[in-house]
Coordinates of C-alpha atoms in Angstrom, one line a residue:
Chain A
M1 CA 184.3 233.5 29.2
Q2 CA 185.6 237.0 29.5
R3 CA 183.0 239.5 30.8
H4 CA 182.6 242.9 29.2
V5 CA 181.6 246.1 31.0
L6 CA 181.1 249.7 30.0
I7 CA 182.3 252.3 32.6
T8 CA 181.4 255.9 32.2
G9 CA 183.5 258.5 34.0
V10 CA 186.5 256.2 33.7
A11 CA 189.0 259.1 34.0
G12 CA 187.5 260.2 37.3
F13 CA 188.4 259.2 40.8
I14 CA 185.8 256.5 41.3
G15 CA 185.5 255.3 37.7
A16 CA 189.2 254.8 37.3
A17 CA 189.4 252.9 40.6
V18 CA 186.5 250.6 39.6
A19 CA 188.1 250.0 36.2
K20 CA 191.4 249.0 37.8
D21 CA 189.7 246.5 40.0
L22 CA 187.6 245.0 37.2
L23 CA 190.7 244.7 35.0
K24 CA 192.4 242.7 37.7
R25 CA 189.4 240.4 37.7
N26 CA 190.0 239.8 34.0
Y27 CA 187.1 241.9 32.7
K28 CA 187.3 243.6 29.4
V29 CA 186.6 247.3 30.1
V30 CA 185.5 249.9 27.7
G31 CA 185.5 253.4 29.2
V32 CA 183.9 256.7 28.3
D33 CA 184.8 260.1 29.6
N34 CA 184.6 263.7 28.3
L35 CA 187.7 264.6 30.3
S36 CA 185.9 267.7 31.6
T37 CA 187.2 267.0 35.1
G38 CA 188.6 263.5 34.7
K39 CA 192.3 263.1 33.7
L40 CA 193.6 261.0 30.9
E41 CA 196.5 259.7 33.1
N42 CA 193.9 258.2 35.5
I43 CA 192.7 255.7 33.0
P44 CA 194.3 252.3 33.4
S45 CA 196.2 251.3 30.3
D46 CA 194.1 248.2 29.5
V47 CA 190.9 250.2 29.2
E48 CA 189.6 250.7 25.7
F49 CA 188.9 254.4 25.9
I50 CA 186.4 256.6 24.1
K51 CA 186.5 260.3 24.6
L52 CA 182.9 261.5 24.5
D53 CA 180.2 263.1 26.5
V54 CA 177.9 260.4 27.8
S55 CA 174.8 262.5 26.9
S56 CA 176.0 262.7 23.2
S57 CA 173.7 261.2 20.6
H58 CA 176.9 259.8 19.0
L59 CA 177.4 257.4 21.9
K60 CA 175.1 254.8 20.4
S61 CA 176.8 254.5 17.1
L62 CA 180.3 254.5 18.7
L63 CA 179.3 251.5 20.8
A64 CA 177.6 249.7 18.0
A65 CA 180.3 247.0 17.7
Y66 CA 180.4 246.2 21.4
S67 CA 178.4 244.0 23.6
F68 CA 178.4 244.3 27.4
D69 CA 177.4 242.3 30.4
G70 CA 176.9 245.5 32.4
I71 CA 177.0 249.3 32.4
L72 CA 178.5 251.2 35.4
H73 CA 177.4 254.8 35.0
I74 CA 179.8 256.8 37.1
A75 CA 180.3 259.9 34.9
G76 CA 178.6 263.1 35.9
Q77 CA 179.0 266.6 37.0
S78 CA 179.9 266.0 40.6
S79 CA 179.8 269.4 42.3
A80 CA 176.7 270.8 43.9
D81 CA 178.3 274.2 43.7
V82 CA 178.8 274.0 39.9
S83 CA 175.2 272.8 39.5
Y84 CA 174.1 276.2 40.6
S85 CA 176.2 278.1 38.1
D86 CA 174.9 276.0 35.1
P87 CA 171.8 273.9 35.9
I88 CA 171.3 272.9 32.2
Y89 CA 174.8 271.5 32.0
D90 CA 174.2 269.6 35.3
L91 CA 170.9 268.2 33.9
N92 CA 172.6 267.0 30.7
A93 CA 175.6 265.5 32.5
N94 CA 173.6 263.8 35.2
V95 CA 170.2 263.0 33.7
T96 CA 170.3 263.1 29.9
S97 CA 173.4 260.9 30.1
T98 CA 171.5 258.3 32.2
L99 CA 168.6 258.2 29.7
N100 CA 171.0 257.9 26.8
L101 CA 172.7 254.9 28.4
L102 CA 169.5 253.2 29.5
Q103 CA 168.2 253.4 25.9
I104 CA 171.5 251.8 24.7
A105 CA 171.1 249.2 27.4
I106 CA 167.7 248.1 26.0
E107 CA 168.9 248.1 22.4
K108 CA 172.0 246.0 23.3
N109 CA 170.1 243.8 25.7
I110 CA 172.4 244.7 28.6
K111 CA 170.9 243.2 31.8
K112 CA 172.8 245.1 34.5
F113 CA 173.0 248.8 35.1
I114 CA 174.6 250.4 38.1
F115 CA 174.3 254.1 38.7
A116 CA 176.5 256.3 40.9
S117 CA 173.8 258.2 42.7
S118 CA 174.4 260.5 45.7
A119 CA 173.4 260.9 49.4
T120 CA 172.5 264.4 48.5
V121 CA 169.1 263.1 47.4
Y122 CA 168.1 262.9 51.1
G123 CA 168.7 266.6 51.4
E124 CA 167.6 268.4 54.5
Q125 CA 166.0 266.0 57.0
E126 CA 164.6 266.5 60.5
N127 CA 166.6 263.6 61.7
P128 CA 169.7 263.4 59.5
L129 CA 171.2 260.4 61.5
L130 CA 171.3 256.9 59.9
L131 CA 169.2 257.7 56.8
S132 CA 167.8 254.5 55.4
E133 CA 167.0 253.9 51.8
E134 CA 163.3 254.1 52.7
Q135 CA 163.6 257.7 54.0
T136 CA 161.5 260.2 52.1
V137 CA 163.9 262.2 49.9
N138 CA 164.1 266.0 49.9
P139 CA 166.7 267.2 47.4
V140 CA 167.8 270.8 47.9
S141 CA 170.3 271.4 45.1
F142 CA 170.2 271.2 41.3
Y143 CA 172.7 268.4 41.6
A144 CA 170.5 266.4 44.0
V145 CA 167.3 266.9 41.9
G146 CA 169.1 265.5 38.9
K147 CA 170.5 262.5 40.7
L148 CA 167.1 261.7 42.0
A149 CA 165.4 262.0 38.6
S150 CA 168.0 259.6 37.2
E151 CA 167.3 257.1 40.0
R152 CA 163.6 257.3 39.1
Y153 CA 164.3 256.7 35.4
L154 CA 166.3 253.6 36.4
S155 CA 163.4 252.3 38.3
L156 CA 161.1 252.8 35.4
Y157 CA 163.5 251.0 33.0
S158 CA 163.8 248.2 35.5
K159 CA 160.0 247.8 35.7
E160 CA 159.3 248.3 32.0
Y161 CA 162.2 246.5 30.3
G162 CA 163.5 244.1 33.0
I163 CA 166.9 245.7 33.2
N164 CA 168.5 244.9 36.6
C165 CA 169.1 248.5 37.8
T166 CA 170.8 249.6 41.0
S167 CA 171.4 253.1 42.3
L168 CA 174.3 253.3 44.7
R169 CA 173.7 256.3 46.9
L170 CA 177.3 257.3 47.6
F171 CA 178.0 259.3 50.7
N172 CA 181.3 261.3 51.0
V173 CA 183.8 259.2 49.0
Y174 CA 187.4 259.9 49.8
G175 CA 190.8 258.2 49.4
P176 CA 194.0 257.9 47.3
G177 CA 193.4 258.9 43.7
Q178 CA 191.0 261.7 44.5
N179 CA 191.5 264.8 42.4
L180 CA 193.5 267.3 44.5
D181 CA 193.2 269.9 41.7
N182 CA 189.4 270.1 41.8
L183 CA 188.6 272.4 44.6
N184 CA 184.8 272.3 43.8
Q185 CA 184.2 268.8 45.0
G186 CA 185.2 266.4 47.8
M187 CA 185.5 267.7 51.3
A188 CA 188.5 265.6 52.4
S189 CA 190.4 266.2 49.2
I190 CA 189.8 270.0 49.2
Y191 CA 191.1 270.4 52.8
L192 CA 194.0 268.1 52.2
A193 CA 195.0 269.9 49.0
Q194 CA 194.9 273.2 50.8
A195 CA 196.9 271.9 53.7
L196 CA 199.6 270.5 51.5
R197 CA 199.9 273.5 49.1
Q198 CA 198.9 276.6 51.0
K199 CA 199.7 275.3 54.4
Q200 CA 196.3 276.5 55.6
I201 CA 192.8 275.0 55.5
L202 CA 190.0 277.4 54.4
V203 CA 186.6 276.0 55.3
K204 CA 183.5 277.3 53.5
G205 CA 180.8 276.8 56.2
S206 CA 180.8 275.7 59.9
G207 CA 183.1 273.2 61.6
D208 CA 180.2 271.3 63.2
R209 CA 178.8 270.1 59.9
F210 CA 179.2 266.3 59.6
R211 CA 179.5 263.8 56.9
D212 CA 179.6 260.0 56.4
F213 CA 183.0 259.4 54.8
V214 CA 183.3 256.2 52.9
Y215 CA 186.6 254.9 51.7
I216 CA 187.3 254.4 48.0
D217 CA 188.2 250.7 48.2
D218 CA 184.8 250.0 49.9
V219 CA 183.0 251.9 47.2
V220 CA 184.8 249.9 44.5
Q221 CA 183.8 246.7 46.3
A222 CA 180.2 247.8 46.3
F223 CA 180.2 248.4 42.6
V224 CA 181.9 245.1 41.9
S225 CA 179.7 243.1 44.2
V226 CA 176.5 244.5 42.7
L227 CA 177.8 243.8 39.2
E228 CA 178.6 240.2 40.1
A229 CA 175.6 239.5 42.3
N230 CA 173.7 236.4 41.1
V231 CA 170.5 237.4 42.9
K232 CA 168.9 240.7 41.9
A233 CA 170.4 243.5 44.0
K234 CA 168.2 246.0 45.7
S235 CA 167.3 249.0 43.4
I236 CA 168.7 251.5 45.9
I237 CA 171.7 250.9 48.2
N238 CA 173.4 253.4 50.5
V239 CA 177.2 253.3 50.3
C240 CA 178.2 254.7 53.7
T241 CA 179.6 253.7 57.1
G242 CA 176.9 254.8 59.5
K243 CA 179.4 257.0 61.3
G244 CA 179.5 260.8 61.2
T245 CA 182.7 262.8 61.1
T246 CA 182.6 266.5 61.6
V247 CA 184.5 269.1 59.5
N248 CA 186.4 270.0 62.7
E249 CA 187.5 266.3 63.1
V250 CA 188.6 266.1 59.5
C251 CA 190.7 269.3 59.8
T252 CA 192.2 268.3 63.2
F253 CA 193.2 264.9 61.7
I254 CA 194.9 266.6 58.7
E255 CA 196.5 269.3 61.0
N256 CA 198.1 266.4 63.1
K257 CA 199.7 264.9 60.0
V258 CA 200.6 267.9 57.9
K259 CA 202.5 270.8 59.3
L260 CA 200.5 274.0 58.7
A261 CA 201.6 277.6 58.6
K262 CA 198.3 279.2 59.8
P263 CA 195.3 278.0 61.7
T264 CA 192.3 276.7 59.9
Q265 CA 189.8 279.4 58.9
F266 CA 186.0 279.2 58.7
S267 CA 183.9 281.5 56.6
G268 CA 180.8 281.7 54.3
S269 CA 178.9 278.7 53.1
T270 CA 178.1 276.7 50.0
R271 CA 174.7 276.9 48.3
G272 CA 172.7 273.8 48.6
D273 CA 175.0 272.5 51.4
I274 CA 173.4 270.4 54.1
H275 CA 174.4 270.6 57.8
G276 CA 175.0 266.9 58.3
Q277 CA 174.0 263.4 57.4
T278 CA 175.0 259.8 58.1
G279 CA 173.6 256.8 56.2
D280 CA 172.4 253.5 57.4
P281 CA 174.7 250.8 55.9
T282 CA 172.5 247.8 56.9
R283 CA 171.4 247.0 53.4
L284 CA 175.0 247.3 52.1
L285 CA 176.4 245.0 54.8
E286 CA 173.5 242.5 55.0
G287 CA 173.7 242.0 51.2
S288 CA 177.5 241.5 51.7
Y289 CA 178.2 244.0 49.0
V290 CA 181.0 245.2 51.3
K291 CA 182.6 242.8 53.7
S292 CA 183.8 245.4 56.3
L293 CA 184.0 249.2 56.2
T294 CA 187.2 251.1 56.6
N295 CA 187.2 253.5 59.5
F296 CA 187.9 257.2 58.8
S297 CA 191.3 257.4 60.5
D298 CA 192.7 254.4 58.7
G299 CA 191.4 255.6 55.4
M300 CA 192.4 259.2 55.8
L301 CA 195.9 258.2 56.9
K302 CA 196.3 256.2 53.7
M303 CA 195.1 259.2 51.7
I304 CA 197.5 261.6 53.3
E305 CA 200.4 259.2 52.8
W306 CA 199.4 258.8 49.2
A307 CA 199.3 262.5 48.7
Q308 CA 202.6 263.2 50.4
E309 CA 204.3 260.4 48.5
R310 CA 203.2 261.9 45.2
Q311 CA 204.9 265.1 46.6
I312 CA 201.9 267.1 45.6
N313 CA 202.9 269.7 48.2
Chain B
M1 CA 150.4 300.6 32.7
Q2 CA 150.0 297.6 30.4
R3 CA 151.3 294.4 31.8
H4 CA 153.4 292.0 29.8
V5 CA 153.5 288.2 30.0
L6 CA 155.3 285.4 28.2
I7 CA 153.2 282.3 27.6
T8 CA 154.8 279.1 26.4
G9 CA 152.7 276.5 24.7
V10 CA 150.5 279.3 23.4
A11 CA 149.3 277.1 20.5
G12 CA 148.0 274.4 22.8
F13 CA 144.7 273.8 24.4
I14 CA 145.5 275.4 27.8
G15 CA 148.1 278.0 26.6
A16 CA 145.7 279.5 24.0
A17 CA 142.9 279.7 26.5
V18 CA 145.0 281.5 29.0
A19 CA 146.3 283.9 26.3
K20 CA 142.8 284.7 25.2
D21 CA 141.7 285.5 28.7
L22 CA 144.8 287.7 29.4
L23 CA 144.3 289.6 26.2
K24 CA 140.8 290.4 27.3
R25 CA 142.3 291.8 30.5
N26 CA 144.5 294.1 28.4
Y27 CA 147.8 292.2 28.8
K28 CA 150.4 292.3 26.1
V29 CA 151.1 288.6 25.4
V30 CA 154.2 287.2 23.8
G31 CA 153.7 283.5 23.0
V32 CA 156.2 280.7 22.2
D33 CA 155.4 277.3 20.8
N34 CA 157.3 274.8 18.6
L35 CA 153.9 273.7 17.0
S36 CA 154.8 270.0 17.6
T37 CA 151.3 269.3 18.8
G38 CA 149.9 272.9 19.1
K39 CA 148.1 274.5 16.2
L40 CA 148.8 277.9 14.6
E41 CA 145.1 278.6 14.3
N42 CA 144.7 278.2 18.1
I43 CA 146.8 281.3 18.8
P44 CA 144.7 284.4 19.4
S45 CA 145.5 287.0 16.8
D46 CA 146.8 289.7 19.2
V47 CA 149.5 287.4 20.5
E48 CA 153.0 288.2 19.3
F49 CA 154.1 284.8 18.3
I50 CA 157.6 283.2 18.3
K51 CA 157.9 279.7 16.8
L52 CA 160.6 278.0 18.8
D53 CA 161.2 275.1 21.0
V54 CA 161.3 276.4 24.6
S55 CA 164.4 274.3 25.4
S56 CA 166.3 276.1 22.6
S57 CA 169.4 278.0 23.4
H58 CA 168.2 280.7 21.0
L59 CA 165.3 281.6 23.2
K60 CA 167.3 284.0 25.3
S61 CA 168.5 286.1 22.4
L62 CA 165.0 286.1 20.7
L63 CA 163.5 287.5 23.9
A64 CA 166.3 290.0 24.5
A65 CA 164.2 293.0 23.5
Y66 CA 161.2 292.2 25.7
S67 CA 160.5 292.7 29.4
F68 CA 157.8 290.7 31.2
D69 CA 155.9 290.9 34.5
G70 CA 155.5 287.1 34.5
I71 CA 156.1 283.9 32.7
L72 CA 153.5 281.2 32.3
H73 CA 155.3 278.0 31.3
I74 CA 152.6 275.8 29.8
A75 CA 154.5 274.2 26.9
G76 CA 155.5 270.6 27.2
Q77 CA 155.2 267.1 25.9
S78 CA 151.9 266.2 27.5
S79 CA 151.4 262.5 26.8
A80 CA 152.6 260.0 29.4
D81 CA 152.5 257.4 26.6
V82 CA 154.8 259.4 24.3
S83 CA 157.2 259.9 27.3
Y84 CA 157.9 256.1 27.1
S85 CA 158.8 256.1 23.4
D86 CA 161.2 259.0 23.7
P87 CA 162.3 259.8 27.2
I88 CA 165.0 262.2 26.2
Y89 CA 162.6 264.2 24.1
D90 CA 160.3 264.3 27.1
L91 CA 163.1 265.5 29.4
N92 CA 164.1 268.3 27.0
A93 CA 160.5 269.4 26.4
N94 CA 159.5 269.3 30.1
V95 CA 162.6 269.9 32.1
T96 CA 165.4 271.6 30.0
S97 CA 162.7 274.0 28.9
T98 CA 161.9 274.9 32.5
L99 CA 165.6 275.5 33.4
N100 CA 166.0 277.6 30.2
L101 CA 163.1 279.8 31.2
L102 CA 164.1 280.1 34.8
Q103 CA 167.5 281.3 33.7
I104 CA 165.9 283.9 31.5
A105 CA 163.6 284.9 34.4
I106 CA 166.7 285.7 36.5
E107 CA 168.5 287.6 33.8
K108 CA 165.4 289.7 32.9
N109 CA 164.5 290.1 36.6
I110 CA 161.0 288.6 36.1
K111 CA 159.4 288.2 39.4
K112 CA 156.6 285.7 38.7
F113 CA 156.9 282.2 37.2
I114 CA 153.9 279.9 36.9
F115 CA 154.4 276.3 35.8
A116 CA 151.9 273.8 34.4
S117 CA 152.7 270.8 36.4
S118 CA 150.7 267.6 36.6
A119 CA 148.8 265.5 39.1
T120 CA 150.8 262.5 37.7
V121 CA 153.5 263.5 40.1
Y122 CA 151.5 261.8 42.9
G123 CA 151.6 258.5 40.9
E124 CA 150.5 255.3 42.6
Q125 CA 149.2 256.0 46.1
E126 CA 147.8 253.7 48.8
N127 CA 144.9 256.2 49.3
P128 CA 144.3 258.0 45.9
L129 CA 141.4 260.0 47.2
L130 CA 141.7 263.7 47.9
L131 CA 145.5 264.0 47.4
S132 CA 146.7 267.1 49.1
E133 CA 149.8 269.0 48.1
E134 CA 151.6 267.7 51.2
Q135 CA 151.2 264.1 50.0
T136 CA 154.5 262.3 49.4
V137 CA 154.9 262.1 45.6
N138 CA 155.5 258.8 43.8
P139 CA 155.9 259.4 40.0
V140 CA 155.6 256.3 37.9
S141 CA 156.1 257.5 34.3
F142 CA 158.8 259.4 32.5
Y143 CA 156.4 262.3 32.1
A144 CA 155.8 262.4 35.9
V145 CA 159.5 262.2 36.8
G146 CA 160.2 265.2 34.5
K147 CA 157.3 267.3 35.8
L148 CA 158.4 266.7 39.4
A149 CA 162.0 267.6 38.6
S150 CA 160.8 270.9 37.1
E151 CA 158.7 271.6 40.2
R152 CA 161.9 271.1 42.3
Y153 CA 163.9 273.4 40.1
L154 CA 161.2 276.0 40.5
S155 CA 161.5 275.7 44.3
L156 CA 165.3 276.1 44.1
Y157 CA 165.0 279.2 42.0
S158 CA 162.4 280.6 44.3
K159 CA 164.7 280.0 47.3
E160 CA 168.0 281.2 45.7
Y161 CA 166.9 284.0 43.5
G162 CA 163.6 285.2 45.0
I163 CA 161.5 284.5 42.0
N164 CA 157.9 284.0 43.0
C165 CA 157.4 280.5 41.6
T166 CA 154.2 278.4 41.6
S167 CA 153.6 274.9 40.2
L168 CA 149.9 274.3 39.3
R169 CA 149.3 270.6 39.6
L170 CA 146.7 270.1 36.8
F171 CA 144.5 267.1 37.1
N172 CA 142.5 266.0 34.0
V173 CA 141.8 269.2 32.1
Y174 CA 139.0 269.1 29.6
G175 CA 136.7 271.4 27.7
P176 CA 136.0 273.3 24.5
G177 CA 139.2 273.9 22.5
Q178 CA 140.9 270.6 23.5
N179 CA 142.7 268.9 20.6
L180 CA 140.4 266.2 19.2
D181 CA 143.1 265.2 16.7
N182 CA 145.6 264.1 19.3
L183 CA 144.6 260.7 20.5
N184 CA 147.7 260.4 22.8
Q185 CA 146.5 262.8 25.4
G186 CA 143.3 263.8 27.2
M187 CA 140.9 261.1 28.3
A188 CA 137.7 263.1 27.7
S189 CA 138.8 264.4 24.3
I190 CA 140.0 261.0 23.1
Y191 CA 136.6 259.4 23.9
L192 CA 134.7 262.3 22.4
A193 CA 136.7 262.3 19.2
Q194 CA 136.2 258.6 18.8
A195 CA 132.5 258.9 19.5
L196 CA 132.0 261.7 16.9
R197 CA 134.2 260.2 14.2
Q198 CA 134.2 256.4 14.5
K199 CA 130.8 256.2 16.3
Q200 CA 132.5 253.9 18.8
I201 CA 134.6 254.5 21.9
L202 CA 137.7 252.3 22.3
V203 CA 139.0 252.4 25.9
K204 CA 142.6 251.4 26.7
G205 CA 142.3 250.1 30.2
S206 CA 139.5 249.4 32.6
G207 CA 136.2 251.3 33.0
D208 CA 136.4 251.6 36.8
R209 CA 139.5 253.8 36.6
F210 CA 138.7 257.3 37.8
R211 CA 140.0 260.8 37.3
D212 CA 139.4 264.3 38.7
F213 CA 138.2 266.3 35.6
V214 CA 138.7 270.0 35.8
Y215 CA 137.1 272.4 33.4
I216 CA 139.3 274.6 31.2
D217 CA 137.7 277.9 32.3
D218 CA 138.5 277.0 35.9
V219 CA 142.1 276.2 35.0
V220 CA 142.4 279.5 33.1
Q221 CA 141.1 281.3 36.2
A222 CA 143.7 279.6 38.4
F223 CA 146.6 280.7 36.1
V224 CA 145.3 284.3 36.0
S225 CA 144.6 284.5 39.7
V226 CA 148.1 283.3 40.6
L227 CA 149.6 285.7 38.1
E228 CA 147.6 288.6 39.6
A229 CA 147.9 287.7 43.3
N230 CA 149.4 290.4 45.4
V231 CA 150.4 288.1 48.2
K232 CA 152.9 285.4 47.4
A233 CA 151.0 282.4 46.1
K234 CA 151.8 278.9 47.5
S235 CA 154.5 277.2 45.6
I236 CA 152.4 274.2 44.8
I237 CA 148.6 274.3 44.2
N238 CA 146.3 271.4 43.0
V239 CA 144.0 272.4 40.2
C240 CA 141.2 269.9 40.6
T241 CA 137.6 269.5 41.9
G242 CA 137.9 266.9 44.6
K243 CA 135.4 264.7 42.8
G244 CA 136.2 261.5 40.9
T245 CA 134.5 260.5 37.7
T246 CA 135.1 257.0 36.3
V247 CA 135.9 256.1 32.7
N248 CA 132.5 254.3 32.6
E249 CA 130.7 257.5 33.7
V250 CA 132.5 259.6 31.0
C251 CA 131.6 257.1 28.3
T252 CA 128.0 256.8 29.4
F253 CA 127.7 260.6 29.4
I254 CA 129.0 260.8 25.9
E255 CA 126.9 257.8 24.7
N256 CA 123.8 259.7 26.0
K257 CA 124.6 262.7 23.9
V258 CA 126.2 261.2 20.8
K259 CA 124.5 258.4 18.9
L260 CA 127.0 255.6 18.6
A261 CA 127.0 252.7 16.1
K262 CA 128.7 250.1 18.4
P263 CA 129.0 249.6 22.1
T264 CA 132.1 250.9 23.9
Q265 CA 135.0 248.4 24.0
F266 CA 137.6 248.0 26.7
S267 CA 141.0 246.4 26.1
G268 CA 144.7 246.6 27.0
S269 CA 146.2 249.4 29.1
T270 CA 148.5 252.4 28.9
R271 CA 152.0 252.3 30.4
G272 CA 152.5 254.4 33.4
D273 CA 148.7 254.7 33.8
I274 CA 147.4 255.0 37.3
H275 CA 144.1 253.5 38.5
G276 CA 142.6 256.5 39.9
Q277 CA 143.1 259.8 41.7
T278 CA 141.2 262.8 42.9
G279 CA 142.8 265.9 44.3
D280 CA 142.1 268.1 47.3
P281 CA 141.1 271.5 46.1
T282 CA 141.2 273.2 49.5
R283 CA 144.3 275.3 48.8
L284 CA 142.8 276.3 45.4
L285 CA 139.5 277.4 46.9
E286 CA 140.7 278.9 50.1
G287 CA 143.2 281.1 48.2
S288 CA 140.3 282.1 46.0
Y289 CA 142.3 281.2 43.0
V290 CA 139.1 279.8 41.6
K291 CA 135.7 281.1 42.8
S292 CA 133.7 278.0 42.1
L293 CA 134.4 274.8 40.3
T294 CA 132.4 273.6 37.3
N295 CA 130.9 270.2 37.7
F296 CA 131.6 267.5 35.3
S297 CA 128.2 267.2 33.6
D298 CA 127.9 270.9 33.0
G299 CA 131.5 271.1 31.6
M300 CA 131.2 268.0 29.5
L301 CA 127.9 269.1 28.0
K302 CA 129.6 272.4 26.9
M303 CA 132.5 270.4 25.4
I304 CA 130.2 268.1 23.4
E305 CA 128.1 271.0 22.1
W306 CA 131.3 272.8 21.1
A307 CA 132.6 269.7 19.3
Q308 CA 129.3 269.1 17.5
E309 CA 128.9 272.8 16.5
R310 CA 132.3 272.6 14.9
Q311 CA 131.0 269.6 13.0
I312 CA 134.1 267.7 13.7
N313 CA 132.2 264.5 13.1

């Protein structure tokens, strides 16, 4: 029997990649996106696409005719920086949308709900290395506060209505398909886009900041494994590698592959930015949600080759 | 120079009491309320009243002509039970409203912002006695998740824009003026209303649950003291007494003052209800935000006399 899923944010980097993988596995995929940052050309052709904001009150009636085995809620305002310029937009995009979908999940008796949360919920920590899911959270941006509220709503729906809810706390996702036109979001993609187009990388913030970069294929695998898990998945799972890579290392890697005109420049900072964090992937690996994790140099090399092939420079 | 304040929820139990006190102190008070649970007759006559939902995008233009020394944001959906039946309404009433006001505070250069938060943000705790403001939070209702998100937004605005923000974590507020018609909210008022009207108290949940009951006059004093503080108030302050009173004790107290026809009955439970909690009032008292705390029997006696005088039975 063909399985049906609803994917929100299907025109975005992660949503489109998850959709593509599920179509290959013979799922029927209905996708929703408001195309605010997502692109129509990202959406795989076999997706049945609905252009709508996920927080819209019309969503319910537009989905009335469908039934789903699971919802993958990947849509959202994904820039911490943008969350500062319009906190109410951020709240609607990242929290109202979640409540809207959870309500639909109850009414349609959908038993699985997977939410793209974020490592930013950990925020500033005294010991930012190997953050486990049990770590006390400390969100320090509007974006992070919203993601955490959504996680908590999931856990309430899980408890009250028996929906099997999982929040995947995504660390820094990167890889082929990432939006090189959106310079508000995605450290690796911002630097790579600058390198290819302006022949110079301009870093907002210090070079010794570090992140846990997780490759898109591994992230897709995590979504699919949780969706297909027969035993109830944990309610929160870090999607990360456990390894930190500094901004300097990312820039040096790109500089070695892309000929630049000027040296990399560092200035200013981003509001709500955190110095560094790496996540503990024990739960991700022990649950076999991801078989093995791509290391940064292999993944970044593929991303650079993809970008160069598309002659985005 | 006359000082100006904006009070939201001015037609509610707490908002009206705070407005009354500030008017006595010669403040000019502008009040907003959507009258969803608040009552027009609660609003003191000297308040300049605007009927509007605080989450409305029209609020900004309606307030364009005013300037304020402070905002007291007391409006909100105040029933944990109702938050389950309509989580999106709860989110708008308790979180979008806060962001809307904080944005207005920046634009109007308002330096003080006081938010009526709730002890429910502590949620289920291993040791529910004397919860201090440093205690790790664990919200277990939609209402509590929303209140906590608002607190965090306040702290971001405080950090980013220098607004002096304080969240008052109100424990169980009770006293004369409480809405005896709203049986969704307020343990003391629900039981008292039942005793006076039906001559029987019907308790949803067990009798050994306990709460920290804080008298309305003390709550008003806390709001006013924080508003008038010359030094920056703490960002989070418990408004509580440090003493727990069980449901059984509340019922027995009422039974001794109001002649009932039938014995008190216990059945069922309320979703998102917590067994018991008392708060640590050290910060409240050491900051002299409240001079001394009213004990439960004195306060409850005044409340019963008030209700009987109004012949609400």
